[in-house]
mmCIF file of C-alpha atoms in Angstrom:
data_model
loop_
_atom_site.group_PDB
_atom_site.id
_atom_site.type_symbol
_atom_site.label_atom_id
_atom_site.label_comp_id
_atom_site.label_asym_id
_atom_site.label_seq_id
_atom_site.Cartn_x
_atom_site.Cartn_y
_atom_site.Cartn_z
ATOM 1 C CA MET F 1 99.893 75.970 21.529
ATOM 2 C CA SER F 2 103.104 74.885 23.230
ATOM 3 C CA GLY F 3 105.164 77.242 25.381
ATOM 4 C CA ALA F 4 107.888 77.688 22.752
ATOM 5 C CA ALA F 5 105.400 78.267 19.918
ATOM 6 C CA ALA F 6 103.446 80.783 22.007
ATOM 7 C CA ARG F 7 106.678 82.610 22.900
ATOM 8 C CA MET F 8 107.703 82.821 19.244
ATOM 9 C CA LYS F 9 104.250 84.144 18.306
ATOM 10 C CA GLY F 10 104.648 86.858 20.952
ATOM 11 C CA ILE F 11 108.168 87.705 19.789
ATOM 12 C CA ARG F 12 106.951 88.092 16.187
ATOM 13 C CA TRP F 13 104.218 90.504 17.365
ATOM 14 C CA GLU F 14 106.700 92.532 19.459
ATOM 15 C CA ARG F 15 109.025 92.858 16.468
ATOM 16 C CA ALA F 16 106.183 93.791 14.123
ATOM 17 C CA VAL F 17 105.053 96.592 16.472
ATOM 18 C CA ALA F 18 108.629 97.809 16.968
ATOM 19 C CA ASN F 19 109.242 97.818 13.200
ATOM 20 C CA TYR F 20 105.989 99.715 12.645
ATOM 21 C CA TYR F 21 107.270 102.507 14.898
ATOM 22 C CA GLY F 22 110.830 102.353 13.548
ATOM 23 C CA THR F 23 112.391 101.200 16.803
ATOM 24 C CA SER F 24 113.555 97.906 18.275
ATOM 25 C CA THR F 25 112.412 95.612 21.043
ATOM 26 C CA THR F 26 114.053 95.510 24.444
ATOM 27 C CA ARG F 27 113.957 91.704 24.515
ATOM 28 C CA SER F 28 117.280 90.071 25.256
ATOM 29 C CA LEU F 29 118.217 87.505 22.637
ATOM 30 C CA ARG F 30 120.458 85.625 25.066
ATOM 31 C CA PRO F 31 119.014 82.308 26.252
ATOM 32 C CA GLY F 32 117.985 82.219 29.892
ATOM 33 C CA VAL F 33 117.967 85.998 30.355
ATOM 34 C CA HIS F 34 114.744 87.236 31.958
ATOM 35 C CA ASP F 35 113.578 90.693 30.899
ATOM 36 C CA ASP F 36 112.071 92.844 33.642
ATOM 37 C CA GLY F 37 111.201 95.772 31.378
ATOM 38 C CA GLY F 38 108.549 96.212 28.748
ATOM 39 C CA ASP F 39 108.794 94.899 25.211
ATOM 40 C CA ILE F 40 109.465 98.289 23.596
ATOM 41 C CA ALA F 41 110.802 101.473 25.188
ATOM 42 C CA MET F 42 109.574 104.414 23.133
ATOM 43 C CA PRO F 43 111.510 107.699 23.126
ATOM 44 C CA ASN F 44 108.480 109.579 24.510
ATOM 45 C CA SER F 45 108.675 107.805 27.913
ATOM 46 C CA MET F 46 106.160 105.119 26.971
ATOM 47 C CA LEU F 47 106.917 101.583 28.063
ATOM 48 C CA VAL F 48 105.071 99.238 25.706
ATOM 49 C CA GLU F 49 103.963 95.675 26.371
ATOM 50 C CA CYS F 50 102.765 93.698 23.326
ATOM 51 C CA LYS F 51 100.352 90.779 23.611
ATOM 52 C CA ASP F 52 99.236 88.270 20.964
ATOM 53 C CA HIS F 53 96.855 85.912 22.779
ATOM 54 C CA GLY F 54 93.532 84.344 21.898
ATOM 55 C CA ARG F 55 92.014 85.236 25.261
ATOM 56 C CA TRP F 56 92.699 88.713 26.494
ATOM 57 C CA GLN F 57 93.482 89.442 30.143
ATOM 58 C CA VAL F 58 93.699 93.199 29.735
ATOM 59 C CA ALA F 59 93.514 94.224 33.397
ATOM 60 C CA THR F 60 96.138 91.661 34.455
ATOM 61 C CA TRP F 61 98.510 92.550 31.618
ATOM 62 C CA PHE F 62 98.099 96.271 32.199
ATOM 63 C CA ASP F 63 98.856 95.845 35.899
ATOM 64 C CA GLN F 64 102.053 93.987 34.933
ATOM 65 C CA ILE F 65 103.334 96.722 32.620
ATOM 66 C CA GLU F 66 102.300 99.408 35.092
ATOM 67 C CA ARG F 67 104.488 97.768 37.767
ATOM 68 C CA LYS F 68 107.452 97.671 35.356
ATOM 69 C CA CYS F 69 107.316 101.414 34.678
ATOM 70 C CA GLY F 70 109.742 103.843 36.215
ATOM 71 C CA ASP F 71 108.623 107.137 37.741
ATOM 72 C CA GLU F 72 108.643 109.021 34.429
ATOM 73 C CA GLU F 73 107.360 106.210 32.189
ATOM 74 C CA ARG F 74 103.821 105.697 30.960
ATOM 75 C CA PRO F 75 102.501 102.126 30.533
ATOM 76 C CA VAL F 76 101.000 101.123 27.189
ATOM 77 C CA LEU F 77 99.527 97.760 26.233
ATOM 78 C CA VAL F 78 99.319 96.850 22.513
ATOM 79 C CA LEU F 79 96.977 93.983 21.644
ATOM 80 C CA LYS F 80 97.050 92.060 18.382
ATOM 81 C CA ARG F 81 93.772 91.587 16.567
ATOM 82 C CA ARG F 82 93.419 88.378 14.589
ATOM 83 C CA GLN F 83 93.755 88.704 10.832
ATOM 84 C CA GLN F 84 94.557 92.430 11.087
ATOM 85 C CA PRO F 85 97.757 94.327 10.241
ATOM 86 C CA VAL F 86 99.824 96.041 12.937
ATOM 87 C CA ALA F 87 98.140 99.415 12.373
ATOM 88 C CA TYR F 88 94.822 97.866 13.496
ATOM 89 C CA GLY F 89 96.139 96.594 16.826
ATOM 90 C CA LEU F 90 94.466 98.017 19.908
ATOM 91 C CA VAL F 91 96.173 100.279 22.441
ATOM 92 C CA VAL F 92 95.298 100.384 26.145
ATOM 93 C CA MET F 93 96.594 103.215 28.311
ATOM 94 C CA ARG F 94 95.505 105.292 31.291
ATOM 95 C CA VAL F 95 93.204 108.208 30.456
ATOM 96 C CA GLY F 96 95.513 110.570 32.355
ATOM 97 C CA ASP F 97 98.436 109.584 30.090
ATOM 98 C CA LEU F 98 96.600 110.403 26.864
ATOM 99 C CA TRP F 99 97.660 113.808 25.608
ATOM 100 C CA LEU F 100 95.225 115.767 23.498
ATOM 101 C CA PRO F 101 96.066 119.133 21.953
ATOM 102 C CA GLU F 102 93.984 122.169 22.858
ATOM 103 C CA LEU F 103 90.840 122.323 20.749
#
């Protein structure tokens, strides 16, 4: 897949995830503008990076989003699964960032 086609595939996945959560992407639509942040900034201090690739590089991608996070932000990686709707995407986050209510 060419660079432009791969970029568009990634942009479609970012938008689909953002729409699923009722928010928007942080991607700049201006040509030539490089984004240093994540793909989606959630109101609960999560910085989300979305990936739609055939070969996953989870550790590398997670390191990238982790470096982009501010002091109070939590990194989250959302991976697209082939032939699955957005709700079936996979989420990668640090165990310490996962909040579970008291049982």
